[in-house]
Amino acid sequence: QEIPEKKEYTVLPEDMYQVVIEDINLHERDTWDNPNEKEDVLKFKYRVVEEGDYLNRIIFQEVRPIISAGSDKGQASWLYEIYKAAMKQEPTKDQMSDGLTATEINNLVGKQVRLSVKGKMSQKGNLYNKVDGVLFAKQELGNVTINPPVEDERAQKLAEANEIFGQHGETLN
């Protein structure tokens, strides 16, 4: 059986792109400091919706499932920034203390945001699109057709992950 070749994508030029959050999945990756340890992350799939050469291009971003506004010295978590931009409001106090529910995460699917994207070299020497910032969409663009999220399966995975993270004092958001 032949293994399909991995698709090669050209890296987008450094710029702001309006995208729709097309999908969010729970994904496992190596931790940054120990390749023998795994951590759960939310893998966001964005699709460019603005007219031009990059319409319908896909951008992926893995974010730790933690919602935090940061501190005086630290920056806010990616999930916090994405939620704030997509929902055009700050997370509530309950969301900040308890984390986002699976339904609240699923509600991000279909929302539009603007992403600042830069080309970056991975440790393995591959060039990829790095999301460098996220802002709210000034206006909704119409080039959007997405499949509705599969509620039950994703919600179940997130609920299970929340239980696991909760046992370790973290909340999966």
Tab-separated table of N, CA and C in Angstrom:
chain	number	residue	atom	x	y	z
A	1	GLN	N	0.846	-1.195	0.000
A	1	GLN	CA	0.000	0.000	0.000
A	1	GLN	C	0.883	1.248	0.000
A	2	GLU	N	0.579	2.148	-0.901
A	2	GLU	CA	1.385	3.346	-1.063
A	2	GLU	C	0.964	4.411	-0.060
A	3	ILE	N	1.936	5.017	0.585
A	3	ILE	CA	1.657	6.094	1.537
A	3	ILE	C	1.506	7.383	0.748
A	4	PRO	N	0.361	8.094	0.931
A	4	PRO	CA	0.199	9.343	0.180
A	4	PRO	C	1.233	10.369	0.614
A	5	GLU	N	1.714	11.146	-0.359
A	5	GLU	CA	2.686	12.182	-0.042
A	5	GLU	C	2.028	13.271	0.784
A	6	LYS	N	2.795	13.822	1.698
A	6	LYS	CA	2.296	14.935	2.504
A	6	LYS	C	2.162	16.155	1.599
A	7	LYS	N	1.024	16.847	1.718
A	7	LYS	CA	0.817	18.032	0.892
A	7	LYS	C	1.787	19.120	1.304
A	8	GLU	N	2.367	19.759	0.301
A	8	GLU	CA	3.263	20.885	0.546
A	8	GLU	C	2.493	22.175	0.271
A	9	TYR	N	2.571	23.100	1.175
A	9	TYR	CA	1.921	24.387	0.994
A	9	TYR	C	2.983	25.477	1.010
A	10	THR	N	2.811	26.462	0.154
A	10	THR	CA	3.718	27.595	0.219
A	10	THR	C	3.321	28.426	1.429
A	11	VAL	N	4.299	29.007	2.068
A	11	VAL	CA	4.047	29.819	3.247
A	11	VAL	C	3.444	31.148	2.789
A	12	LEU	N	2.441	31.588	3.508
A	12	LEU	CA	1.797	32.863	3.194
A	12	LEU	C	2.761	34.013	3.463
A	13	PRO	N	2.681	35.078	2.682
A	13	PRO	CA	3.490	36.259	2.988
A	13	PRO	C	3.061	36.846	4.340
A	14	GLU	N	4.010	37.453	5.027
A	14	GLU	CA	3.705	38.075	6.321
A	14	GLU	C	2.643	39.148	6.114
A	15	ASP	N	1.512	38.998	6.821
A	15	ASP	CA	0.391	39.925	6.625
A	15	ASP	C	-0.718	39.598	7.619
A	16	MET	N	-1.785	40.408	7.553
A	16	MET	CA	-3.026	40.134	8.289
A	16	MET	C	-3.977	39.459	7.309
A	17	TYR	N	-4.644	38.386	7.758
A	17	TYR	CA	-5.597	37.668	6.919
A	17	TYR	C	-6.900	37.498	7.682
A	18	GLN	N	-8.018	37.809	7.019
A	18	GLN	CA	-9.303	37.532	7.649
A	18	GLN	C	-9.643	36.076	7.374
A	19	VAL	N	-9.995	35.373	8.442
A	19	VAL	CA	-10.239	33.931	8.365
A	19	VAL	C	-11.526	33.591	9.096
A	20	VAL	N	-12.035	32.416	8.785
A	20	VAL	CA	-13.122	31.842	9.562
A	20	VAL	C	-12.525	30.670	10.335
A	21	ILE	N	-12.951	30.510	11.587
A	21	ILE	CA	-12.549	29.329	12.364
A	21	ILE	C	-13.386	28.186	11.813
A	22	GLU	N	-12.743	27.293	11.082
A	22	GLU	CA	-13.470	26.241	10.379
A	22	GLU	C	-13.644	24.989	11.229
A	23	ASP	N	-12.677	24.715	12.090
A	23	ASP	CA	-12.758	23.502	12.894
A	23	ASP	C	-11.833	23.640	14.095
A	24	ILE	N	-12.167	22.929	15.162
A	24	ILE	CA	-11.325	22.862	16.360
A	24	ILE	C	-11.348	21.418	16.828
A	25	ASN	N	-10.171	20.825	16.950
A	25	ASN	CA	-10.082	19.441	17.399
A	25	ASN	C	-9.090	19.311	18.538
A	26	LEU	N	-9.357	18.357	19.399
A	26	LEU	CA	-8.406	18.012	20.444
A	26	LEU	C	-7.300	17.196	19.786
A	27	HIS	N	-6.061	17.524	20.108
A	27	HIS	CA	-4.906	16.946	19.420
A	27	HIS	C	-3.816	16.727	20.465
A	28	GLU	N	-3.003	15.711	20.287
A	28	GLU	CA	-1.897	15.448	21.214
A	28	GLU	C	-0.585	15.785	20.523
A	29	ARG	N	0.312	16.442	21.248
A	29	ARG	CA	1.627	16.770	20.696
A	29	ARG	C	2.681	16.579	21.778
A	30	ASP	N	3.949	16.556	21.334
A	30	ASP	CA	5.062	16.501	22.278
A	30	ASP	C	5.118	17.831	23.020
A	31	THR	N	5.484	17.790	24.298
A	31	THR	CA	5.669	19.043	25.016
A	31	THR	C	6.929	19.718	24.480
A	32	TRP	N	6.991	21.027	24.595
A	32	TRP	CA	8.116	21.764	24.001
A	32	TRP	C	9.436	21.455	24.683
A	33	ASP	N	9.386	21.101	25.970
A	33	ASP	CA	10.639	20.895	26.703
A	33	ASP	C	11.013	19.426	26.864
A	34	ASN	N	10.097	18.507	26.522
A	34	ASN	CA	10.402	17.087	26.674
A	34	ASN	C	9.647	16.281	25.619
A	35	PRO	N	10.320	15.867	24.547
A	35	PRO	CA	9.633	15.140	23.472
A	35	PRO	C	9.042	13.805	23.912
A	36	ASN	N	9.434	13.307	25.085
A	36	ASN	CA	8.876	12.045	25.583
A	36	ASN	C	7.546	12.253	26.300
A	37	GLU	N	7.207	13.507	26.599
A	37	GLU	CA	5.935	13.807	27.254
A	37	GLU	C	4.963	14.361	26.236
A	38	LYS	N	3.700	14.025	26.410
A	38	LYS	CA	2.649	14.499	25.511
A	38	LYS	C	1.755	15.477	26.259
A	39	GLU	N	1.125	16.391	25.495
A	39	GLU	CA	0.138	17.289	26.069
A	39	GLU	C	-1.018	17.432	25.083
A	40	ASP	N	-2.211	17.661	25.622
A	40	ASP	CA	-3.376	17.899	24.783
A	40	ASP	C	-3.418	19.369	24.397
A	41	VAL	N	-3.714	19.619	23.139
A	41	VAL	CA	-3.868	20.982	22.634
A	41	VAL	C	-5.127	21.037	21.779
A	42	LEU	N	-5.609	22.241	21.575
A	42	LEU	CA	-6.706	22.451	20.642
A	42	LEU	C	-6.085	22.856	19.313
A	43	LYS	N	-6.419	22.129	18.268
A	43	LYS	CA	-5.886	22.437	16.934
A	43	LYS	C	-6.962	23.206	16.167
A	44	PHE	N	-6.692	24.490	15.967
A	44	PHE	CA	-7.603	25.361	15.229
A	44	PHE	C	-7.285	25.270	13.743
A	45	LYS	N	-8.326	25.129	12.944
A	45	LYS	CA	-8.189	25.157	11.487
A	45	LYS	C	-8.906	26.417	11.010
A	46	TYR	N	-8.145	27.312	10.412
A	46	TYR	CA	-8.689	28.562	9.889
A	46	TYR	C	-8.681	28.493	8.359
A	47	ARG	N	-9.660	29.167	7.732
A	47	ARG	CA	-9.694	29.283	6.271
A	47	ARG	C	-9.756	30.766	5.914
A	48	VAL	N	-8.860	31.202	5.022
A	48	VAL	CA	-8.841	32.602	4.595
A	48	VAL	C	-10.130	32.891	3.821
A	49	VAL	N	-10.824	33.981	4.199
A	49	VAL	CA	-12.103	34.324	3.569
A	49	VAL	C	-12.060	35.644	2.804
A	50	GLU	N	-10.912	36.332	2.832
A	50	GLU	CA	-10.855	37.597	2.092
A	50	GLU	C	-10.466	37.328	0.645
A	51	GLU	N	-11.019	38.157	-0.248
A	51	GLU	CA	-10.733	38.022	-1.677
A	51	GLU	C	-9.234	38.197	-1.920
A	52	GLY	N	-8.729	37.515	-2.926
A	52	GLY	CA	-7.329	37.669	-3.295
A	52	GLY	C	-6.695	36.324	-3.578
A	53	ASP	N	-5.370	36.360	-3.705
A	53	ASP	CA	-4.612	35.161	-4.066
A	53	ASP	C	-4.695	34.055	-3.020
A	54	TYR	N	-5.052	34.399	-1.791
A	54	TYR	CA	-4.985	33.418	-0.708
A	54	TYR	C	-6.360	32.978	-0.211
A	55	LEU	N	-7.422	33.345	-0.934
A	55	LEU	CA	-8.770	32.924	-0.581
A	55	LEU	C	-8.817	31.398	-0.465
A	56	ASN	N	-9.401	30.931	0.631
A	56	ASN	CA	-9.566	29.497	0.935
A	56	ASN	C	-8.293	28.789	1.376
A	57	ARG	N	-7.182	29.500	1.536
A	57	ARG	CA	-5.977	28.862	2.087
A	57	ARG	C	-6.235	28.499	3.544
A	58	ILE	N	-5.647	27.402	3.964
A	58	ILE	CA	-5.832	26.891	5.324
A	58	ILE	C	-4.629	27.286	6.177
A	59	ILE	N	-4.912	27.683	7.423
A	59	ILE	CA	-3.872	27.979	8.414
A	59	ILE	C	-4.224	27.174	9.659
A	60	PHE	N	-3.244	26.483	10.210
A	60	PHE	CA	-3.464	25.724	11.443
A	60	PHE	C	-2.752	26.405	12.597
A	61	GLN	N	-3.318	26.253	13.787
A	61	GLN	CA	-2.678	26.748	14.998
A	61	GLN	C	-3.019	25.811	16.145
A	62	GLU	N	-2.015	25.386	16.873
A	62	GLU	CA	-2.225	24.569	18.066
A	62	GLU	C	-2.099	25.470	19.278
A	63	VAL	N	-3.106	25.410	20.158
A	63	VAL	CA	-3.071	26.236	21.361
A	63	VAL	C	-3.329	25.372	22.583
A	64	ARG	N	-2.654	25.718	23.656
A	64	ARG	CA	-2.896	25.014	24.907
A	64	ARG	C	-4.297	25.369	25.390
A	65	PRO	N	-5.012	24.420	25.935
A	65	PRO	CA	-6.409	24.638	26.306
A	65	PRO	C	-6.566	25.349	27.653
A	66	ILE	N	-5.887	26.476	27.772
A	66	ILE	CA	-5.920	27.243	29.027
A	66	ILE	C	-6.362	28.651	28.699
A	67	ILE	N	-7.287	29.187	29.469
A	67	ILE	CA	-7.756	30.554	29.233
A	67	ILE	C	-7.227	31.420	30.369
A	68	SER	N	-6.397	32.390	30.007
A	68	SER	CA	-5.768	33.254	31.001
A	68	SER	C	-5.558	34.629	30.394
A	69	ALA	N	-5.882	35.656	31.169
A	69	ALA	CA	-5.687	37.028	30.698
A	69	ALA	C	-4.238	37.463	30.860
A	70	GLY	N	-3.421	36.605	31.440
A	70	GLY	CA	-2.030	36.963	31.677
A	70	GLY	C	-1.905	37.770	32.960
A	71	SER	N	-0.708	38.245	33.207
A	71	SER	CA	-0.455	39.055	34.400
A	71	SER	C	0.198	40.351	33.946
A	72	ASP	N	0.687	41.112	34.885
A	72	ASP	CA	1.375	42.354	34.522
A	72	ASP	C	2.563	42.072	33.613
A	73	LYS	N	3.262	40.963	33.873
A	73	LYS	CA	4.467	40.652	33.113
A	73	LYS	C	4.219	39.624	32.013
A	74	GLY	N	3.208	38.766	32.223
A	74	GLY	CA	2.951	37.695	31.261
A	74	GLY	C	1.864	38.068	30.278
A	75	GLN	N	1.886	37.389	29.140
A	75	GLN	CA	0.874	37.698	28.140
A	75	GLN	C	-0.302	36.747	28.270
A	76	ALA	N	-1.421	37.132	27.686
A	76	ALA	CA	-2.632	36.320	27.723
A	76	ALA	C	-2.422	35.032	26.922
A	77	SER	N	-3.185	34.009	27.275
A	77	SER	CA	-3.097	32.743	26.533
A	77	SER	C	-3.717	32.922	25.151
A	78	TRP	N	-3.308	32.042	24.227
A	78	TRP	CA	-3.861	32.097	22.876
A	78	TRP	C	-5.364	31.880	22.903
A	79	LEU	N	-5.834	30.937	23.729
A	79	LEU	CA	-7.270	30.661	23.761
A	79	LEU	C	-8.043	31.895	24.215
A	80	TYR	N	-7.487	32.627	25.174
A	80	TYR	CA	-8.097	33.878	25.638
A	80	TYR	C	-8.183	34.877	24.480
A	81	GLU	N	-7.077	35.040	23.756
A	81	GLU	CA	-7.024	36.003	22.653
A	81	GLU	C	-7.989	35.618	21.527
A	82	ILE	N	-8.037	34.335	21.198
A	82	ILE	CA	-8.937	33.868	20.137
A	82	ILE	C	-10.389	34.071	20.552
A	83	TYR	N	-10.707	33.688	21.794
A	83	TYR	CA	-12.084	33.844	22.279
A	83	TYR	C	-12.497	35.313	22.240
A	84	LYS	N	-11.638	36.178	22.750
A	84	LYS	CA	-11.944	37.611	22.808
A	84	LYS	C	-12.178	38.182	21.411
A	85	ALA	N	-11.349	37.784	20.441
A	85	ALA	CA	-11.485	38.292	19.078
A	85	ALA	C	-12.723	37.713	18.385
A	86	ALA	N	-12.960	36.419	18.571
A	86	ALA	CA	-14.069	35.753	17.882
A	86	ALA	C	-15.425	36.190	18.445
A	87	MET	N	-15.507	36.311	19.766
A	87	MET	CA	-16.780	36.635	20.410
A	87	MET	C	-16.956	38.142	20.614
A	88	LYS	N	-15.893	38.888	20.323
A	88	LYS	CA	-15.890	40.352	20.473
A	88	LYS	C	-16.254	40.784	21.895
A	89	GLN	N	-15.797	40.017	22.846
A	89	GLN	CA	-15.987	40.354	24.259
A	89	GLN	C	-14.998	39.548	25.101
A	90	GLU	N	-14.728	40.057	26.281
A	90	GLU	CA	-13.849	39.351	27.219
A	90	GLU	C	-14.580	38.120	27.751
A	91	PRO	N	-13.848	37.067	28.061
A	91	PRO	CA	-14.488	35.933	28.737
A	91	PRO	C	-15.053	36.393	30.092
A	92	THR	N	-16.114	35.737	30.540
A	92	THR	CA	-16.722	36.083	31.834
A	92	THR	C	-15.814	35.612	32.976
A	93	LYS	N	-16.119	36.074	34.185
A	93	LYS	CA	-15.349	35.624	35.358
A	93	LYS	C	-15.463	34.112	35.522
A	94	ASP	N	-16.663	33.560	35.298
A	94	ASP	CA	-16.840	32.106	35.406
A	94	ASP	C	-15.997	31.365	34.381
A	95	GLN	N	-15.975	31.880	33.148
A	95	GLN	CA	-15.164	31.241	32.112
A	95	GLN	C	-13.680	31.325	32.468
A	96	MET	N	-13.279	32.433	33.053
A	96	MET	CA	-11.871	32.592	33.436
A	96	MET	C	-11.497	31.627	34.555
A	97	SER	N	-12.408	31.412	35.510
A	97	SER	CA	-12.063	30.535	36.637
A	97	SER	C	-12.313	29.065	36.324
A	98	ASP	N	-13.372	28.761	35.563
A	98	ASP	CA	-13.736	27.360	35.316
A	98	ASP	C	-13.252	26.849	33.964
A	99	GLY	N	-12.857	27.760	33.074
A	99	GLY	CA	-12.480	27.348	31.725
A	99	GLY	C	-13.700	27.327	30.819
A	100	LEU	N	-13.434	27.208	29.542
A	100	LEU	CA	-14.523	27.148	28.564
A	100	LEU	C	-15.078	25.732	28.497
A	101	THR	N	-16.386	25.630	28.324
A	101	THR	CA	-17.003	24.320	28.132
A	101	THR	C	-16.792	23.888	26.689
A	102	ALA	N	-17.058	22.623	26.414
A	102	ALA	CA	-16.958	22.109	25.047
A	102	ALA	C	-17.893	22.891	24.123
A	103	THR	N	-19.081	23.206	24.610
A	103	THR	CA	-20.042	23.966	23.798
A	103	THR	C	-19.504	25.358	23.501
A	104	GLU	N	-18.908	26.008	24.489
A	104	GLU	CA	-18.350	27.349	24.275
A	104	GLU	C	-17.197	27.315	23.269
A	105	ILE	N	-16.405	26.253	23.308
A	105	ILE	CA	-15.325	26.102	22.323
A	105	ILE	C	-15.933	25.864	20.944
A	106	ASN	N	-16.925	24.969	20.871
A	106	ASN	CA	-17.584	24.702	19.578
A	106	ASN	C	-18.239	25.952	19.011
A	107	ASN	N	-18.715	26.856	19.877
A	107	ASN	CA	-19.359	28.089	19.411
A	107	ASN	C	-18.384	29.027	18.695
A	108	LEU	N	-17.082	28.786	18.823
A	108	LEU	CA	-16.095	29.584	18.100
A	108	LEU	C	-16.067	29.217	16.619
A	109	VAL	N	-16.473	27.972	16.301
A	109	VAL	CA	-16.480	27.526	14.902
A	109	VAL	C	-17.486	28.373	14.129
A	110	GLY	N	-17.031	28.890	12.989
A	110	GLY	CA	-17.879	29.739	12.160
A	110	GLY	C	-17.651	31.224	12.391
A	111	LYS	N	-16.939	31.570	13.459
A	111	LYS	CA	-16.640	32.984	13.750
A	111	LYS	C	-15.449	33.429	12.899
A	112	GLN	N	-15.467	34.707	12.543
A	112	GLN	CA	-14.366	35.270	11.765
A	112	GLN	C	-13.472	36.129	12.647
A	113	VAL	N	-12.176	36.038	12.401
A	113	VAL	CA	-11.169	36.850	13.086
A	113	VAL	C	-10.122	37.264	12.049
A	114	ARG	N	-9.246	38.181	12.437
A	114	ARG	CA	-8.101	38.527	11.599
A	114	ARG	C	-6.849	37.978	12.277
A	115	LEU	N	-6.030	37.288	11.504
A	115	LEU	CA	-4.788	36.704	12.023
A	115	LEU	C	-3.590	37.421	11.445
A	116	SER	N	-2.630	37.725	12.303
A	116	SER	CA	-1.324	38.172	11.853
A	116	SER	C	-0.497	36.902	11.661
A	117	VAL	N	0.025	36.714	10.449
A	117	VAL	CA	0.730	35.480	10.115
A	117	VAL	C	2.137	35.816	9.625
A	118	LYS	N	3.104	35.049	10.104
A	118	LYS	CA	4.500	35.193	9.676
A	118	LYS	C	5.027	33.821	9.287
A	119	GLY	N	5.995	33.799	8.386
A	119	GLY	CA	6.688	32.560	8.075
A	119	GLY	C	7.722	32.286	9.155
A	120	LYS	N	7.819	31.030	9.579
A	120	LYS	CA	8.768	30.679	10.638
A	120	LYS	C	9.365	29.315	10.311
A	121	MET	N	10.600	29.104	10.735
A	121	MET	CA	11.282	27.833	10.512
A	121	MET	C	11.088	26.940	11.741
A	122	SER	N	10.624	25.709	11.510
A	122	SER	CA	10.456	24.761	12.612
A	122	SER	C	11.812	24.200	13.026
A	123	GLN	N	11.830	23.501	14.160
A	123	GLN	CA	13.079	22.886	14.632
A	123	GLN	C	13.572	21.826	13.647
A	124	LYS	N	12.635	21.252	12.869
A	124	LYS	CA	12.998	20.233	11.886
A	124	LYS	C	13.419	20.846	10.555
A	125	GLY	N	13.422	22.193	10.488
A	125	GLY	CA	13.868	22.862	9.279
A	125	GLY	C	12.792	23.103	8.245
A	126	ASN	N	11.520	22.980	8.644
A	126	ASN	CA	10.421	23.228	7.710
A	126	ASN	C	9.870	24.630	7.922
A	127	LEU	N	9.588	25.322	6.823
A	127	LEU	CA	8.991	26.645	6.908
A	127	LEU	C	7.484	26.479	7.074
A	128	TYR	N	6.880	27.222	7.998
A	128	TYR	CA	5.440	27.106	8.220
A	128	TYR	C	4.849	28.474	8.554
A	129	ASN	N	3.507	28.540	8.493
A	129	ASN	CA	2.785	29.762	8.847
A	129	ASN	C	2.623	29.822	10.351
A	130	LYS	N	3.180	30.846	10.979
A	130	LYS	CA	3.031	31.025	12.426
A	130	LYS	C	2.046	32.152	12.683
A	131	VAL	N	1.000	31.822	13.443
A	131	VAL	CA	0.049	32.858	13.846
A	131	VAL	C	0.728	33.682	14.927
A	132	ASP	N	0.813	34.981	14.684
A	132	ASP	CA	1.567	35.881	15.537
A	132	ASP	C	0.659	36.794	16.353
A	133	GLY	N	-0.627	36.843	15.975
A	133	GLY	CA	-1.574	37.690	16.676
A	133	GLY	C	-2.969	37.450	16.142
A	134	VAL	N	-3.967	37.813	16.940
A	134	VAL	CA	-5.353	37.632	16.523
A	134	VAL	C	-6.155	38.864	16.936
A	135	LEU	N	-6.957	39.379	16.010
A	135	LEU	CA	-7.799	40.554	16.248
A	135	LEU	C	-9.218	40.247	15.801
A	136	PHE	N	-10.172	41.018	16.305
A	136	PHE	CA	-11.557	40.815	15.875
A	136	PHE	C	-11.711	41.234	14.417
A	137	ALA	N	-12.674	40.633	13.731
A	137	ALA	CA	-12.969	40.995	12.340
A	137	ALA	C	-13.775	42.288	12.352
A	138	LYS	N	-13.354	43.268	11.552
A	138	LYS	CA	-14.075	44.540	11.495
A	138	LYS	C	-15.454	44.355	10.877
A	139	GLN	N	-15.530	43.450	9.904
A	139	GLN	CA	-16.822	43.127	9.308
A	139	GLN	C	-16.776	41.683	8.836
A	140	GLU	N	-17.947	41.049	8.797
A	140	GLU	CA	-18.022	39.664	8.334
A	140	GLU	C	-17.896	39.643	6.819
A	141	LEU	N	-17.101	38.727	6.308
A	141	LEU	CA	-16.979	38.551	4.867
A	141	LEU	C	-17.830	37.352	4.451
A	142	GLY	N	-18.338	37.377	3.235
A	142	GLY	CA	-19.314	36.383	2.819
A	142	GLY	C	-18.781	35.101	2.223
A	143	ASN	N	-17.475	34.969	2.045
A	143	ASN	CA	-16.919	33.783	1.378
A	143	ASN	C	-16.807	32.596	2.332
A	144	VAL	N	-17.907	32.260	3.004
A	144	VAL	CA	-17.817	31.266	4.067
A	144	VAL	C	-18.843	30.165	3.863
A	145	THR	N	-18.366	28.949	3.731
A	145	THR	CA	-19.234	27.780	3.843
A	145	THR	C	-18.457	26.787	4.691
A	146	ILE	N	-18.998	26.476	5.830
A	146	ILE	CA	-18.307	25.508	6.696
A	146	ILE	C	-19.277	24.409	7.065
A	147	ASN	N	-18.724	23.268	7.376
A	147	ASN	CA	-19.544	22.167	7.859
A	147	ASN	C	-19.819	22.402	9.332
A	148	PRO	N	-21.035	22.160	9.792
A	148	PRO	CA	-21.299	22.356	11.214
A	148	PRO	C	-20.445	21.403	12.044
A	149	PRO	N	-20.047	21.822	13.246
A	149	PRO	CA	-19.200	20.951	14.068
A	149	PRO	C	-19.938	19.680	14.469
A	150	VAL	N	-19.185	18.615	14.613
A	150	VAL	CA	-19.756	17.371	15.109
A	150	VAL	C	-19.805	17.494	16.623
A	151	GLU	N	-20.978	17.893	17.108
A	151	GLU	CA	-21.139	18.233	18.523
A	151	GLU	C	-20.723	17.098	19.459
A	152	ASP	N	-21.350	15.954	19.283
A	152	ASP	CA	-21.228	14.902	20.286
A	152	ASP	C	-19.798	14.407	20.465
A	153	GLU	N	-19.140	14.079	19.349
A	153	GLU	CA	-17.799	13.506	19.449
A	153	GLU	C	-16.819	14.514	20.047
A	154	ARG	N	-16.809	15.736	19.538
A	154	ARG	CA	-15.870	16.745	20.019
A	154	ARG	C	-16.186	17.093	21.482
A	155	ALA	N	-17.464	17.262	21.768
A	155	ALA	CA	-17.852	17.611	23.135
A	155	ALA	C	-17.415	16.507	24.099
A	156	GLN	N	-17.573	15.258	23.670
A	156	GLN	CA	-17.182	14.129	24.513
A	156	GLN	C	-15.667	14.137	24.751
A	157	LYS	N	-14.884	14.355	23.677
A	157	LYS	CA	-13.425	14.374	23.818
A	157	LYS	C	-12.983	15.481	24.770
A	158	LEU	N	-13.586	16.660	24.617
A	158	LEU	CA	-13.208	17.776	25.478
A	158	LEU	C	-13.616	17.517	26.926
A	159	ALA	N	-14.792	16.933	27.104
A	159	ALA	CA	-15.244	16.627	28.465
A	159	ALA	C	-14.282	15.634	29.129
A	160	GLU	N	-13.882	14.610	28.369
A	160	GLU	CA	-12.930	13.628	28.903
A	160	GLU	C	-11.602	14.303	29.236
A	161	ALA	N	-11.132	15.155	28.330
A	161	ALA	CA	-9.860	15.842	28.563
A	161	ALA	C	-9.959	16.771	29.763
A	162	ASN	N	-11.099	17.429	29.932
A	162	ASN	CA	-11.291	18.300	31.079
A	162	ASN	C	-11.174	17.515	32.380
A	163	GLU	N	-11.730	16.316	32.378
A	163	GLU	CA	-11.631	15.485	33.584
A	163	GLU	C	-10.173	15.148	33.874
A	164	ILE	N	-9.423	14.799	32.828
A	164	ILE	CA	-8.006	14.446	32.996
A	164	ILE	C	-7.226	15.654	33.510
A	165	PHE	N	-7.401	16.818	32.837
A	165	PHE	CA	-6.680	18.016	33.242
A	165	PHE	C	-7.110	18.455	34.636
A	166	GLY	N	-8.407	18.321	34.936
A	166	GLY	CA	-8.922	18.719	36.245
A	166	GLY	C	-8.254	17.952	37.379
A	167	GLN	N	-7.903	16.687	37.091
A	167	GLN	CA	-7.235	15.873	38.112
A	167	GLN	C	-5.844	16.399	38.425
A	168	HIS	N	-5.285	17.167	37.490
A	168	HIS	CA	-3.936	17.697	37.685
A	168	HIS	C	-3.966	19.173	38.026
A	169	GLY	N	-5.140	19.670	38.390
A	169	GLY	CA	-5.240	21.067	38.820
A	169	GLY	C	-5.354	22.057	37.682
A	170	GLU	N	-5.485	21.577	36.442
A	170	GLU	CA	-5.653	22.482	35.318
A	170	GLU	C	-7.048	22.273	34.749
A	171	THR	N	-7.543	23.266	34.099
A	171	THR	CA	-8.830	23.137	33.426
A	171	THR	C	-8.591	23.252	31.942
A	172	LEU	N	-9.179	22.322	31.194
A	172	LEU	CA	-9.083	22.361	29.745
A	172	LEU	C	-10.107	23.329	29.234
A	173	ASN	N	-9.647	24.349	28.530
A	173	ASN	CA	-10.565	25.386	28.075
A	173	ASN	C	-10.689	25.355	26.573
